[in-house]
Protein backbone atom coordinates (compact mmCIF):
# COMPACT_ATOMS: atom_id res chain seq x y z
CA UNK A 1 -51.54 -1.25 22.40
CA UNK A 2 -51.13 2.26 23.96
CA UNK A 3 -48.23 0.84 26.11
CA UNK A 4 -46.72 -0.61 22.68
CA UNK A 5 -46.95 2.59 20.67
CA UNK A 6 -45.41 4.66 23.54
CA UNK A 7 -42.53 2.30 24.09
CA UNK A 8 -42.05 2.54 19.95
CA UNK A 9 -42.22 6.38 20.12
CA UNK A 10 -39.52 6.50 22.93
CA UNK A 11 -37.62 4.04 21.19
CA UNK A 12 -37.71 5.79 18.06
CA UNK A 13 -36.51 8.83 19.88
CA UNK A 14 -33.44 7.50 21.59
CA UNK A 15 -32.53 5.93 17.76
CA UNK A 16 -32.82 9.35 16.30
CA UNK A 17 -30.95 11.15 18.99
CA UNK A 18 -28.15 8.29 18.83
CA UNK A 19 -28.10 8.51 14.78
CA UNK A 20 -27.88 12.44 14.80
CA UNK A 21 -25.04 12.19 17.33
CA UNK A 22 -23.15 9.61 15.24
CA UNK A 23 -23.49 12.22 12.23
CA UNK A 24 -22.33 15.09 13.85
CA UNK A 25 -19.41 12.98 15.10
CA UNK A 26 -18.72 11.51 11.74
CA UNK A 27 -19.09 15.37 10.19
CA UNK A 28 -16.31 16.65 12.87
CA UNK A 29 -13.88 13.67 12.61
CA UNK A 30 -13.88 12.82 8.92
CA UNK A 31 -11.44 15.47 7.71
CA UNK A 32 -9.14 14.57 10.68
CA UNK A 33 -8.84 11.11 9.76
CA UNK A 34 -8.37 11.94 6.00
CA UNK A 35 -5.67 14.09 6.91
CA UNK A 36 -4.26 11.41 9.19
CA UNK A 37 -4.33 9.06 6.31
CA UNK A 38 -2.67 11.31 3.90
CA UNK A 39 -0.18 12.07 6.51
CA UNK A 40 0.55 8.44 6.83
CA UNK A 41 0.90 7.87 3.22
CA UNK A 42 3.25 10.85 2.75
CA UNK A 43 5.27 9.13 5.70
CA UNK A 44 5.15 6.07 4.02
CA UNK A 45 6.72 7.36 0.80
CA UNK A 46 9.42 9.33 2.71
CA UNK A 47 10.37 6.18 4.19
CA UNK A 48 10.36 4.25 1.23
CA UNK A 49 12.52 6.57 -0.70
CA UNK A 50 14.25 8.72 1.85
CA UNK A 51 16.54 10.62 -0.58
CA UNK A 52 13.59 12.19 -1.33
CA UNK A 53 12.66 15.73 -0.22
CA UNK A 54 9.36 16.10 -2.48
CA UNK A 55 6.96 14.06 -4.35
CA UNK A 56 4.87 14.38 -7.56
CA UNK A 57 2.03 11.93 -7.96
CA UNK A 58 1.77 11.07 -11.87
CA UNK A 59 -1.84 12.34 -13.22
CA UNK A 60 -4.28 9.90 -14.14
CA UNK A 61 -3.70 10.10 -18.05
CA UNK A 62 0.00 9.51 -17.36
CA UNK A 63 -0.63 6.55 -14.99
CA UNK A 64 -2.81 5.24 -17.46
CA UNK A 65 -0.19 5.79 -20.16
CA UNK A 66 2.59 3.91 -17.86
CA UNK A 67 0.69 1.43 -16.18
CA UNK A 68 -2.19 0.54 -18.58
CA UNK A 69 -6.05 0.57 -17.54
CA UNK A 70 -6.13 -2.95 -15.81
CA UNK A 71 -2.86 -2.56 -13.95
CA UNK A 72 -2.81 -3.19 -10.30
CA UNK A 73 -1.36 0.24 -9.98
CA UNK A 74 -3.27 2.81 -8.13
CA UNK A 75 -0.64 5.44 -8.02
CA UNK A 76 3.04 6.36 -9.14
CA UNK A 77 4.70 9.36 -7.24
CA UNK A 78 8.08 10.27 -8.39
CA UNK A 79 10.29 11.40 -5.70
CA UNK A 80 12.85 14.28 -6.12
CA UNK A 81 15.90 15.60 -3.79
CA UNK A 82 16.50 18.79 -2.77
CA UNK A 83 18.18 19.62 -6.14
CA UNK A 84 15.05 18.61 -8.04
CA UNK A 85 16.74 15.15 -9.60
CA UNK A 86 14.58 12.13 -9.86
CA UNK A 87 15.77 9.74 -7.52
CA UNK A 88 13.19 6.98 -8.05
CA UNK A 89 9.33 6.29 -7.75
CA UNK A 90 6.93 5.29 -4.87
CA UNK A 91 4.33 2.89 -6.49
CA UNK A 92 0.84 2.38 -4.58
CA UNK A 93 -0.61 -0.84 -5.62
CA UNK A 94 -2.56 -4.18 -4.78
CA UNK A 95 -2.37 -7.87 -4.65
CA UNK A 96 -5.16 -10.11 -4.01
CA UNK A 97 -4.19 -12.31 -0.90
CA UNK A 98 -5.75 -15.27 0.88
CA UNK A 99 -7.92 -12.91 2.83
CA UNK A 100 -8.67 -10.38 0.21
CA UNK A 101 -7.02 -7.45 -1.38
CA UNK A 102 -3.93 -6.34 -0.28
CA UNK A 103 -2.70 -2.60 -0.63
CA UNK A 104 0.98 -1.87 -0.40
CA UNK A 105 3.46 0.57 -1.19
CA UNK A 106 6.80 -0.11 -3.23
CA UNK A 107 9.70 1.92 -3.44
CA UNK A 108 12.35 1.56 -6.34
CA UNK A 109 15.49 3.98 -6.80
CA UNK A 110 16.45 5.18 -10.52
CA UNK A 111 19.55 2.54 -10.11
CA UNK A 112 16.77 -0.04 -10.20
CA UNK A 113 16.96 -0.94 -6.67
CA UNK A 114 13.86 -1.84 -4.30
CA UNK A 115 14.31 0.57 -1.48
CA UNK A 116 11.38 -0.93 0.62
CA UNK A 117 7.77 -2.09 0.82
CA UNK A 118 4.94 -1.00 3.47
CA UNK A 119 1.73 -2.41 3.63
CA UNK A 120 -1.16 -0.12 3.96
CA UNK A 121 -4.39 -2.29 4.14
CA UNK A 122 -4.85 -6.02 4.29
CA UNK A 123 -7.32 -8.71 5.67
CA UNK A 124 -5.06 -11.83 5.97
CA UNK A 125 -5.06 -14.11 8.74
CA UNK A 126 -3.51 -13.01 12.03
CA UNK A 127 -0.25 -14.90 12.70
CA UNK A 128 -0.04 -16.24 9.06
CA UNK A 129 -0.43 -14.04 6.19
CA UNK A 130 -0.68 -11.13 8.38
CA UNK A 131 2.94 -11.76 8.90
CA UNK A 132 3.18 -9.40 5.93
CA UNK A 133 3.55 -6.54 8.17
CA UNK A 134 6.77 -8.27 9.93
CA UNK A 135 9.85 -6.42 9.26
CA UNK A 136 11.83 -9.69 8.29
CA UNK A 137 9.20 -10.09 5.30
CA UNK A 138 9.40 -6.30 4.24
CA UNK A 139 13.23 -6.17 4.78
CA UNK A 140 13.74 -8.98 2.69
CA UNK A 141 13.03 -7.00 -0.26
CA UNK A 142 15.18 -4.03 0.33
CA UNK A 143 18.12 -3.85 -2.17
CA UNK A 144 16.71 -6.59 -4.41
CA UNK A 145 17.12 -5.73 -8.35
CA UNK A 146 14.06 -4.63 -10.09
CA UNK A 147 15.63 -5.91 -13.09
CA UNK A 148 14.17 -9.63 -12.90
CA UNK A 149 11.00 -11.41 -11.40
CA UNK A 150 11.11 -12.11 -7.70
CA UNK A 151 10.82 -15.64 -6.32
CA UNK A 152 10.62 -16.75 -2.44
CA UNK A 153 12.61 -19.37 -0.63
CA UNK A 154 12.47 -20.09 3.06
CA UNK A 155 16.10 -19.33 3.33
CA UNK A 156 16.57 -16.57 0.67
CA UNK A 157 20.49 -16.37 -0.83
CA UNK A 158 19.67 -14.87 -4.11
CA UNK A 159 19.77 -11.79 -5.68
CA UNK A 160 16.07 -12.20 -6.58
CA UNK A 161 14.95 -14.32 -3.58
CA UNK A 162 12.65 -12.93 -0.78
CA UNK A 163 11.78 -14.49 2.61
CA UNK A 164 8.55 -16.81 2.29
CA UNK A 165 6.36 -16.70 5.07
CA UNK A 166 5.90 -20.05 6.75
CA UNK A 167 2.15 -21.63 5.99
CA UNK A 168 1.19 -18.52 4.27
CA UNK A 169 1.88 -19.59 0.57
CA UNK A 170 -0.87 -17.86 -0.89
CA UNK A 171 -0.39 -14.60 0.69
CA UNK A 172 3.32 -14.97 -0.52
CA UNK A 173 2.70 -15.62 -3.64
CA UNK A 174 0.10 -12.64 -4.08
CA UNK A 175 2.56 -10.37 -2.71
CA UNK A 176 5.39 -11.65 -5.52
CA UNK A 177 2.95 -11.21 -8.11
CA UNK A 178 1.79 -7.78 -6.89
CA UNK A 179 5.22 -6.53 -6.60
CA UNK A 180 6.60 -8.24 -9.91
CA UNK A 181 3.81 -6.61 -11.93
CA UNK A 182 4.93 -3.11 -10.51
CA UNK A 183 8.81 -4.01 -11.25
CA UNK A 184 7.50 -4.97 -14.68
CA UNK A 185 5.74 -1.50 -15.29
CA UNK A 186 9.46 -0.10 -14.09
CA UNK A 187 11.36 -2.07 -16.20
CA UNK A 188 9.38 -1.59 -19.62
CA UNK A 189 8.48 1.91 -18.95
CA UNK A 190 10.30 3.97 -16.11
CA UNK A 191 13.71 2.55 -15.87
CA UNK A 192 16.64 4.65 -18.01
């Protein structure tokens, strides 16, 4: 019995030291991780709306006024050029994919064209739904007009068609629904 207590105390000590080291490591790196995530989002905004030199995030009350409380839009940033002219918007939004929530950013110019899309987080199937990160899928959105609903096609030819992902109908439709919801908000509240 005495040997069992001794082993239990040793194991408890090892676990306590490991937990302490993990807590210290987390405290040291959490600020750096947050800064890296913030930098990645700023770089994505710049990539999506490269004419913009600065971005202003709409506050919560303005976001709620524009998008509504039950919207898939998490954040809207206005992009301004060097002369403080509005050049477009970057929307941070979600879509419900096959593997769960997909978080993405969509750029829309003041002329009403999609300037790009970036996937921030997803849990889609590797080799199938995860192809939303591939350039051919993301590039199929660029230049599309924000005026109407987008659809998918295996061989897109129309102004409102994007590249369908082979064997990933649920993921393709989820992205289309998410993007179309963003475009609906853009058209009803933000377009000139």
